[in-house]
Short mmCIF file of C-alpha atoms in Angstrom, two decimals:
data_model
loop_
_atom_site.label_atom_id
_atom_site.label_comp_id
_atom_site.label_asym_id
_atom_site.label_seq_id
_atom_site.Cartn_x
_atom_site.Cartn_y
_atom_site.Cartn_z
CA MET A 1 29.98 -13.64 23.23
CA THR A 2 33.30 -12.45 21.91
CA PRO A 3 34.16 -8.72 21.95
CA GLU A 4 33.75 -8.71 18.17
CA GLN A 5 30.27 -10.24 18.40
CA ASN A 6 29.28 -7.78 21.11
CA ASP A 7 30.31 -4.87 18.88
CA LEU A 8 28.44 -6.42 15.96
CA VAL A 9 25.08 -6.48 17.79
CA THR A 10 25.38 -3.14 19.63
CA LEU A 11 27.06 -0.53 17.39
CA SER A 12 24.66 1.13 14.96
CA GLY A 13 26.64 3.80 13.12
CA ARG A 14 26.38 4.22 9.34
CA ASP A 15 29.57 2.24 8.81
CA ARG A 16 28.57 -0.72 10.97
CA PRO A 17 26.70 -3.87 9.83
CA LEU A 18 24.03 -3.33 12.49
CA GLY A 19 23.63 0.26 11.32
CA ALA A 20 22.99 -0.95 7.79
CA LEU A 21 20.43 -3.48 9.04
CA LEU A 22 18.48 -1.06 11.25
CA ARG A 23 18.39 1.47 8.41
CA ARG A 24 16.34 -1.05 6.41
CA TYR A 25 13.38 -0.43 8.74
CA TRP A 26 11.13 2.44 9.74
CA GLN A 27 12.35 3.89 13.04
CA PRO A 28 10.23 5.86 15.55
CA ILE A 29 11.85 9.29 15.69
CA ALA A 30 9.33 11.38 17.66
CA LEU A 31 5.89 11.41 19.20
CA LEU A 32 3.21 13.32 17.32
CA GLU A 33 2.79 15.50 20.41
CA GLU A 34 6.36 16.73 20.04
CA LEU A 35 5.38 18.75 16.97
CA GLU A 36 2.41 20.39 18.68
CA GLY A 37 2.65 24.05 19.66
CA PRO A 38 3.56 27.29 17.90
CA ARG A 39 6.73 25.98 16.22
CA PRO A 40 6.43 22.41 14.87
CA ALA A 41 10.15 21.72 14.49
CA LYS A 42 12.71 19.90 16.62
CA ALA A 43 16.16 18.40 16.51
CA VAL A 44 16.23 14.59 16.56
CA LYS A 45 19.10 12.12 16.77
CA VAL A 46 18.59 8.53 15.66
CA LEU A 47 21.23 5.87 14.95
CA GLY A 48 23.87 8.52 15.60
CA GLN A 49 22.50 10.86 12.89
CA ASP A 50 21.61 14.47 13.70
CA MET A 51 18.49 15.60 11.85
CA VAL A 52 15.70 18.17 12.04
CA LEU A 53 12.05 17.14 11.96
CA PHE A 54 9.44 19.73 11.03
CA ARG A 55 5.96 20.31 9.69
CA ASP A 56 5.57 22.97 7.00
CA GLN A 57 2.73 25.48 6.66
CA GLU A 58 0.69 22.98 4.65
CA GLY A 59 1.02 20.31 7.35
CA ARG A 60 3.55 18.17 5.47
CA LEU A 61 6.27 16.43 7.49
CA GLY A 62 9.94 16.82 6.63
CA LEU A 63 13.07 15.15 8.00
CA LEU A 64 16.39 16.66 6.88
CA ASP A 65 20.02 16.37 7.87
CA ARG A 66 20.62 19.03 10.50
CA ASP A 67 23.65 20.83 9.01
CA CYS A 68 22.83 23.38 6.32
CA PRO A 69 24.57 22.41 3.05
CA HIS A 70 25.72 26.02 2.61
CA ARG A 71 28.05 26.51 5.59
CA GLY A 72 26.96 23.84 8.04
CA ALA A 73 24.83 25.96 10.39
CA ASP A 74 22.16 24.30 12.52
CA LEU A 75 18.84 23.96 10.66
CA ALA A 76 17.05 22.88 13.86
CA PHE A 77 16.82 26.61 14.72
CA GLY A 78 15.49 27.49 11.26
CA ARG A 79 12.44 29.62 10.53
CA LEU A 80 9.28 27.86 9.32
CA GLU A 81 8.11 30.11 6.51
CA ASP A 82 7.50 30.41 2.77
CA GLY A 83 6.80 26.70 2.34
CA GLY A 84 9.84 25.29 4.09
CA LEU A 85 12.58 25.61 6.70
CA ARG A 86 14.86 28.64 6.35
CA CYS A 87 18.42 28.67 7.69
CA LEU A 88 19.08 31.58 10.05
CA PHE A 89 22.64 32.11 8.76
CA HIS A 90 22.01 33.24 5.16
CA GLY A 91 18.32 32.58 4.61
CA TRP A 92 18.60 29.54 2.38
CA LEU A 93 15.22 27.79 2.25
CA PHE A 94 14.57 24.03 2.04
CA ASP A 95 11.30 22.19 1.49
CA VAL A 96 10.27 18.85 3.06
CA ASP A 97 11.90 16.96 0.18
CA GLY A 98 15.26 18.66 0.74
CA ASN A 99 14.99 20.90 -2.32
CA CYS A 100 16.72 24.25 -1.96
CA ILE A 101 14.04 26.67 -3.14
CA GLN A 102 15.67 30.00 -2.25
CA THR A 103 19.21 31.36 -1.87
CA PRO A 104 18.28 35.00 -1.18
CA GLY A 105 21.80 36.39 -0.82
CA GLU A 106 22.79 35.34 -4.34
CA PRO A 107 22.60 37.69 -7.39
CA ALA A 108 19.35 37.94 -9.31
CA GLY A 109 19.04 35.07 -11.77
CA SER A 110 21.43 32.80 -9.84
CA LYS A 111 20.84 29.08 -10.45
CA LEU A 112 22.79 28.00 -7.37
CA CYS A 113 19.70 26.66 -5.60
CA THR A 114 19.07 24.23 -8.47
CA ARG A 115 22.43 22.60 -7.74
CA VAL A 116 21.95 22.29 -3.97
CA ARG A 117 19.94 19.64 -2.18
CA GLN A 118 19.74 18.69 1.48
CA ARG A 119 19.46 15.00 2.36
CA ALA A 120 15.81 14.26 3.16
CA TYR A 121 14.29 11.09 4.59
CA PRO A 122 10.80 9.57 4.20
CA VAL A 123 8.53 10.14 7.19
CA ILE A 124 5.09 8.79 8.08
CA GLU A 125 2.64 9.03 10.98
CA GLN A 126 1.69 5.74 12.62
CA ALA A 127 0.23 4.80 16.02
CA GLY A 128 0.69 8.27 17.53
CA MET A 129 4.33 8.43 16.45
CA ILE A 130 6.39 9.75 13.56
CA PHE A 131 8.53 7.13 11.85
CA GLY A 132 11.50 7.90 9.64
CA PHE A 133 13.32 5.72 7.13
CA LEU A 134 17.07 6.35 7.10
CA GLY A 135 18.10 3.74 4.55
CA GLU A 136 18.51 3.61 0.79
CA GLY A 137 15.86 2.61 -1.70
CA GLU A 138 12.21 1.94 -0.96
CA PRO A 139 11.17 1.63 2.70
CA PRO A 140 9.37 -1.56 3.76
CA ALA A 141 5.62 -1.76 4.30
CA PHE A 142 4.20 -1.91 7.82
CA PRO A 143 2.91 -5.35 8.88
CA GLY A 144 -0.66 -5.69 10.11
CA LEU A 145 -0.07 -5.34 13.84
CA ASP A 146 -2.89 -4.13 16.05
CA CYS A 147 -1.17 -0.87 16.98
CA PHE A 148 -1.07 0.09 13.28
CA ALA A 149 -4.61 -1.10 12.53
CA ALA A 150 -6.32 0.60 15.49
CA PRO A 151 -7.88 4.06 15.06
CA GLY A 152 -6.01 6.95 16.69
CA SER A 153 -8.65 7.14 19.42
CA HIS A 154 -7.58 3.71 20.67
CA VAL A 155 -3.80 4.17 20.69
CA PHE A 156 -1.72 6.22 23.12
CA ALA A 157 1.98 6.72 22.42
CA PHE A 158 4.72 7.74 24.82
CA LYS A 159 8.49 7.44 25.10
CA GLY A 160 11.29 7.51 27.63
CA TYR A 161 15.05 8.03 27.64
CA LEU A 162 17.50 5.33 28.74
CA ASP A 163 21.17 6.01 29.42
CA CYS A 164 22.44 2.81 27.83
CA ASN A 165 22.73 0.88 24.59
CA TRP A 166 19.51 -0.12 22.82
CA LEU A 167 20.13 -3.88 22.93
CA GLN A 168 20.17 -4.33 26.70
CA ALA A 169 17.00 -2.21 26.83
CA LEU A 170 15.28 -4.50 24.32
CA GLU A 171 16.44 -7.70 25.98
CA VAL A 172 14.70 -6.97 29.29
CA GLY A 173 11.38 -7.23 27.42
CA ILE A 174 12.02 -10.75 26.18
CA ASP A 175 13.07 -12.07 29.59
CA PRO A 176 9.91 -13.31 31.39
CA ALA A 177 11.77 -14.70 34.40
CA HIS A 178 12.98 -11.34 35.72
CA ALA A 179 9.47 -10.19 36.68
CA SER A 180 9.34 -12.69 39.56
CA PHE A 181 12.19 -10.83 41.23
CA LEU A 182 12.69 -7.32 39.82
CA HIS A 183 8.95 -6.50 39.94
CA ARG A 184 8.17 -8.40 43.16
CA PHE A 185 5.99 -6.66 45.74
CA PHE A 186 5.52 -7.91 49.28
CA GLU A 187 2.07 -6.38 49.69
CA ASP A 188 -0.92 -7.14 47.50
CA GLU A 189 -3.11 -4.08 47.88
CA GLU A 190 -4.02 -1.82 44.98
CA ALA A 191 -1.48 0.81 43.94
CA ASP A 192 -1.68 3.84 41.69
CA ALA A 193 1.78 3.42 40.17
CA TYR A 194 2.51 2.30 36.64
CA GLY A 195 2.79 -1.42 37.17
CA LYS A 196 -0.54 -1.64 38.97
CA GLN A 197 -1.49 -4.28 36.39
CA PHE A 198 0.47 -6.64 38.65
CA ARG A 199 -2.12 -5.96 41.35
CA ALA A 200 -5.07 -7.06 39.21
CA ARG A 201 -6.82 -10.39 39.64
CA SER A 202 -7.32 -12.54 36.59
CA ALA A 203 -10.88 -13.27 35.53
CA ASP A 204 -9.99 -16.97 35.83
CA SER A 205 -8.21 -16.92 39.19
CA ASP A 206 -8.34 -15.37 42.65
CA MET A 207 -4.60 -14.79 42.56
CA THR A 208 -3.14 -11.41 41.71
CA MET A 209 -0.25 -11.24 39.28
CA ILE A 210 1.95 -10.24 42.23
CA GLN A 211 1.17 -13.55 43.90
CA VAL A 212 1.71 -15.56 40.72
CA LEU A 213 5.11 -13.99 40.05
CA ARG A 214 6.20 -14.07 43.70
CA GLU A 215 5.18 -17.64 44.46
CA PHE A 216 5.89 -19.33 41.12
CA GLU A 217 9.25 -18.04 40.00
CA ASN A 218 10.31 -20.80 37.59
CA PRO A 219 8.48 -20.33 34.28
CA ASP A 220 8.63 -22.95 31.56
CA ILE A 221 9.72 -20.92 28.51
CA THR A 222 9.38 -21.90 24.86
CA ILE A 223 10.21 -20.00 21.66
CA SER A 224 8.21 -20.41 18.43
CA PRO A 225 9.00 -18.66 15.12
CA THR A 226 6.36 -16.28 13.75
CA ASP A 227 6.04 -14.03 10.72
CA ILE A 228 7.23 -11.02 12.73
CA GLY A 229 10.00 -12.71 14.73
CA PHE A 230 9.11 -15.19 17.45
CA ARG A 231 6.50 -15.97 20.06
CA LEU A 232 7.67 -16.36 23.64
CA THR A 233 5.47 -18.54 25.86
CA ALA A 234 5.99 -18.58 29.63
CA LEU A 235 3.97 -21.12 31.64
CA ARG A 236 3.70 -21.18 35.43
CA PRO A 237 1.86 -24.17 37.02
CA LEU A 238 -0.60 -22.97 39.68
CA PRO A 239 -2.54 -24.78 42.43
CA GLU A 240 -5.46 -27.05 41.51
CA GLY A 241 -4.04 -27.78 38.07
CA GLN A 242 -4.38 -24.26 36.66
CA THR A 243 -1.63 -22.74 34.50
CA HIS A 244 -0.63 -19.12 34.17
CA VAL A 245 -0.04 -18.47 30.46
CA ARG A 246 1.82 -15.42 29.20
CA ILE A 247 2.35 -14.96 25.46
CA THR A 248 4.59 -12.13 24.26
CA ASN A 249 6.16 -11.49 20.87
CA LEU A 250 9.47 -10.30 19.49
CA PHE A 251 8.82 -7.88 16.61
CA PHE A 252 12.01 -7.82 14.56
CA PRO A 253 14.30 -5.97 14.56
CA GLN A 254 13.90 -4.00 17.80
CA ALA A 255 10.43 -4.17 19.31
CA PHE A 256 8.24 -6.47 21.30
CA VAL A 257 4.51 -6.82 21.90
CA ILE A 258 3.29 -7.56 25.43
CA PRO A 259 -0.08 -7.72 27.22
CA LEU A 260 -0.82 -4.91 29.67
CA SER A 261 -4.30 -6.09 30.64
CA GLU A 262 -7.14 -8.18 29.26
CA THR A 263 -8.09 -5.25 26.99
CA MET A 264 -4.80 -3.50 26.22
CA THR A 265 -1.42 -4.39 24.69
CA ILE A 266 1.86 -2.51 24.40
CA THR A 267 4.09 -2.49 21.34
CA GLN A 268 7.47 -1.11 22.38
CA TRP A 269 10.46 -0.15 20.23
CA HIS A 270 14.02 0.48 21.42
CA VAL A 271 15.68 3.01 19.16
CA PRO A 272 19.35 3.99 19.38
CA ILE A 273 20.02 7.69 19.81
CA ASP A 274 23.65 6.69 19.54
CA ASP A 275 25.58 3.68 20.81
CA THR A 276 25.33 4.64 24.50
CA SER A 277 21.76 5.94 24.79
CA CYS A 278 18.33 5.15 23.40
CA TYR A 279 14.63 5.91 23.59
CA TRP A 280 11.86 3.42 24.15
CA TYR A 281 8.69 4.22 22.23
CA ALA A 282 5.47 2.53 23.34
CA ALA A 283 2.08 2.28 21.64
CA PHE A 284 -0.67 1.35 24.13
CA THR A 285 -3.51 -0.20 22.13
CA SER A 286 -7.01 -0.57 23.60
CA PHE A 287 -9.40 -3.19 22.22
CA THR A 288 -12.48 -1.77 23.93
CA ASP A 289 -12.90 1.87 24.94
CA ALA A 290 -11.04 4.82 23.48
CA VAL A 291 -7.98 5.65 25.58
CA ASP A 292 -7.92 8.70 27.84
CA LYS A 293 -4.78 10.18 26.35
CA GLU A 294 -4.66 13.23 28.60
CA GLU A 295 -4.85 11.12 31.74
CA MET A 296 -2.30 8.58 30.50
CA ARG A 297 0.04 11.40 29.55
CA ARG A 298 -0.45 13.13 32.92
CA GLN A 299 0.40 9.91 34.77
CA ARG A 300 3.61 9.41 32.85
CA LEU A 301 4.74 13.02 33.13
CA THR A 302 4.92 12.51 36.88
CA LEU A 303 7.80 10.16 36.04
CA TYR A 304 9.37 11.86 33.00
CA GLU A 305 10.48 15.42 32.31
CA LEU A 306 9.94 17.39 29.12
CA PRO A 307 11.25 18.25 26.62
CA ASP A 308 13.60 15.24 26.50
CA TYR A 309 11.38 12.61 28.23
CA LYS A 310 14.14 11.86 30.69
CA PRO A 311 13.15 9.93 33.84
CA ARG A 312 13.05 11.84 37.10
CA LEU A 313 14.72 8.88 38.82
CA SER A 314 18.13 7.93 37.47
CA ARG A 315 21.75 7.14 38.29
CA ALA A 316 22.04 10.67 39.65
CA ASN A 317 19.64 9.99 42.54
CA ASP A 318 20.10 6.20 42.90
CA TYR A 319 16.70 5.58 41.29
CA GLY A 320 14.99 6.62 44.54
CA TYR A 321 16.46 3.63 46.40
CA ASP A 322 15.17 3.27 49.97
CA VAL A 323 16.58 0.57 52.23
CA VAL A 324 13.51 0.50 54.50
CA GLU A 325 11.20 0.01 51.53
CA GLN A 326 13.42 -2.79 50.22
CA LYS A 327 13.08 -4.71 53.49
CA SER A 328 9.31 -4.73 53.63
CA ARG A 329 7.54 -3.42 50.54
CA THR A 330 9.37 -3.89 47.21
CA TYR A 331 12.13 -6.20 46.08
CA THR A 332 14.18 -3.32 44.65
CA GLY A 333 13.50 -0.56 47.17
CA MET A 334 12.99 1.69 44.15
CA GLY A 335 9.28 2.36 44.32
CA GLU A 336 6.36 0.67 42.63
CA ASP A 337 6.88 1.84 39.06
CA ILE A 338 8.11 -1.11 37.01
CA ASN A 339 9.68 1.23 34.44
CA VAL A 340 12.11 2.40 37.13
CA HIS A 341 12.95 -1.22 37.96
CA ASP A 342 13.69 -2.00 34.30
CA GLN A 343 15.63 1.24 33.90
CA TRP A 344 17.88 0.41 36.85
CA ALA A 345 18.47 -3.12 35.52
CA VAL A 346 19.53 -2.10 32.02
CA GLU A 347 21.47 1.02 33.00
CA SER A 348 23.31 -0.82 35.78
CA MET A 349 24.90 -3.05 33.13
CA GLY A 350 26.91 -0.07 31.86
CA ARG A 351 26.28 2.09 28.85
CA ILE A 352 27.23 -0.83 26.60
CA GLN A 353 26.95 -4.17 28.35
CA ASP A 354 30.06 -6.34 28.18
CA ARG A 355 28.48 -9.64 27.13
CA THR A 356 31.80 -11.46 27.28
CA ARG A 357 31.33 -11.58 31.07
CA GLU A 358 27.77 -12.94 31.27
CA HIS A 359 26.64 -16.51 31.98
CA LEU A 360 23.26 -17.29 30.44
CA GLY A 361 20.82 -19.79 31.91
CA THR A 362 17.76 -21.68 30.71
CA THR A 363 15.46 -18.73 31.48
CA ASP A 364 17.42 -16.71 28.89
CA LYS A 365 15.91 -18.58 25.94
CA GLY A 366 14.44 -15.38 24.53
CA ILE A 367 17.80 -13.61 24.76
CA VAL A 368 19.59 -16.45 22.98
CA ALA A 369 16.88 -16.74 20.32
CA TYR A 370 16.96 -13.02 19.58
CA ARG A 371 20.74 -12.75 19.34
CA THR A 372 20.79 -15.80 17.07
CA MET A 373 18.12 -14.23 14.88
CA LEU A 374 19.91 -10.88 14.79
CA LEU A 375 23.22 -12.45 13.77
CA ARG A 376 21.45 -14.50 11.09
CA GLN A 377 19.79 -11.41 9.62
CA LEU A 378 23.10 -9.54 9.67
CA ARG A 379 24.63 -12.37 7.62
CA LYS A 380 21.72 -12.17 5.16
CA MET A 381 22.35 -8.45 4.69
CA GLU A 382 26.05 -9.13 4.17
CA ASN A 383 25.13 -11.66 1.46
CA GLY A 384 22.86 -9.18 -0.31
CA GLU A 385 19.62 -10.86 0.81
CA ARG A 386 16.55 -9.11 2.20
CA PRO A 387 16.27 -9.45 5.98
CA LEU A 388 13.18 -10.47 7.93
CA LEU A 389 10.22 -8.03 7.65
CA ASP A 390 11.78 -6.00 4.84
CA LEU A 391 8.31 -6.29 3.31
CA THR A 392 6.75 -5.24 0.05
CA ALA A 393 3.19 -3.89 0.27
CA GLU A 394 1.86 -7.19 -1.07
CA GLU A 395 3.89 -9.24 1.41
CA ALA A 396 2.74 -7.06 4.32
CA LEU A 397 -0.89 -7.96 3.65
CA ALA A 398 -0.13 -11.54 4.69
CA VAL A 399 1.45 -10.56 8.03
CA ALA A 400 -1.00 -10.15 10.89
CA ASP A 401 -0.61 -9.70 14.63
CA PRO A 402 0.42 -13.06 16.16
CA GLY A 403 -1.54 -12.56 19.39
CA THR A 404 -0.51 -11.63 22.93
CA VAL A 405 -2.10 -13.03 26.10
CA ASP A 406 -1.75 -13.03 29.89
CA GLY A 407 -4.22 -15.28 31.71
CA VAL A 408 -4.91 -18.40 33.75
CA ALA A 409 -5.95 -21.59 31.96
CA PRO A 410 -8.23 -24.01 33.84
CA ALA A 411 -7.06 -27.45 34.88
CA GLY A 412 -6.79 -29.88 31.98
CA ALA A 413 -7.12 -27.18 29.31
CA ASP A 414 -5.40 -27.42 25.93
CA LEU A 415 -3.07 -24.44 26.47
CA GLU A 416 -2.72 -23.65 22.77
CA ALA A 417 -6.51 -23.62 22.33
CA TYR A 418 -6.89 -21.61 25.55
CA TRP A 419 -4.66 -18.68 24.64
CA ARG A 420 -5.94 -18.50 21.07
CA ALA A 421 -9.51 -18.36 22.39
CA VAL A 422 -8.58 -15.57 24.82
CA ASP A 423 -6.92 -13.62 22.02
CA ALA A 424 -9.93 -14.15 19.77
CA ARG A 425 -12.28 -12.79 22.45
CA ARG A 426 -10.19 -9.68 22.83
CA ARG A 427 -10.17 -9.11 19.09
CA GLY A 428 -13.88 -9.74 18.92
CA ALA A 429 -14.41 -6.68 21.10
CA ALA A 430 -12.61 -4.46 18.57
CA PRO A 431 -14.28 -4.05 15.15
CA TRP A 432 -10.99 -2.89 13.61
CA ALA A 433 -8.95 -5.93 14.75
CA ALA A 434 -8.20 -8.57 12.14
CA PRO A 435 -7.94 -12.23 13.17
CA ALA A 436 -4.56 -13.11 14.61
CA ASN A 437 -2.09 -14.72 12.24
CA ALA A 438 -1.92 -18.44 12.89
CA ALA A 439 1.09 -18.99 10.61
CA GLU A 440 4.25 -20.28 12.26
#
């Protein structure tokens, strides 16, 4: 890529083409749990914008620009009272729609508050997260993905901070080849770390995922367009004619959907805080039992620190690197948590990767396909056209989850029929799940 192209796909400020594109979509801005407690208000920064998110006394959500329109003081420290958020400096009061409803220091009968309005943004609760829309006009409708269709009891949401640009964080999720190396373990026994799904044995094979990835490191990768972006298929031929089949999906503009197990998927967004840092937001969706949210949260808080959800392992402590471990236990020497492996990979590229220096190979088909798609949608925006998934409510009804699978097909199987059957079985276990979208 040229330096100009690299800037085009990484910089998300208001005045940048990418910033205009990303502002056409709902963005995860917080977890629902972040507004729990005695004071449901917090500062948030998304796409370089400083805002305050709060819940008023009636339970309504509000998202306002953070600087008070009176003298610019910080509304994130405001008092939640009298139906809104009150600035500490002079007591001006704003409701969730940005209306100024009181200017108490002004003379009796003053109409000043009728002429003042704080910029407010639409907000909505979905999949255990709070989404905000930072663009102009009507926000798009949500497509019918499983994480949005599932009841709250079956979805667990979490997030984590990354000290790098959003794009390199997203691209690791559409690169199936890296798992054979970055997430390689030299021992096959069960582990309690996040990433233990690699220890599991498929219902159709005696091999663990560790063995599959370690011993068959050259996946055959294909890309197929879908209604939400594209489907990425990675095939690994196994002994006795079996085939390991992994189907993941790019969810435009900045998310992907991947299988975690035979009964759970992850939908993961990568949201710029600014151009050199981002959060990943993940919705874990169960197709069988309700999720144990307290236990899942407890497990992840051993790895992340509140209130900012920053990882305990980072550049500052070399990601826990241990040379002895690297020789005999893990490929990275950075423990068994695959999030740490991915974090090291994307942060080691620099805070904004210089893509003019990279040399892509055939395993980078997903990377190439996504960048091509992103550049195409940027051109559509520039030409005044609606980009992909800028959906009306009627259009959204026709967009269903495209299906995500990780399994072993028997010898001689029709691989397309195999993965669709596996996906159908998983959906059949969940009364709320609609049939997968077969449209290409």
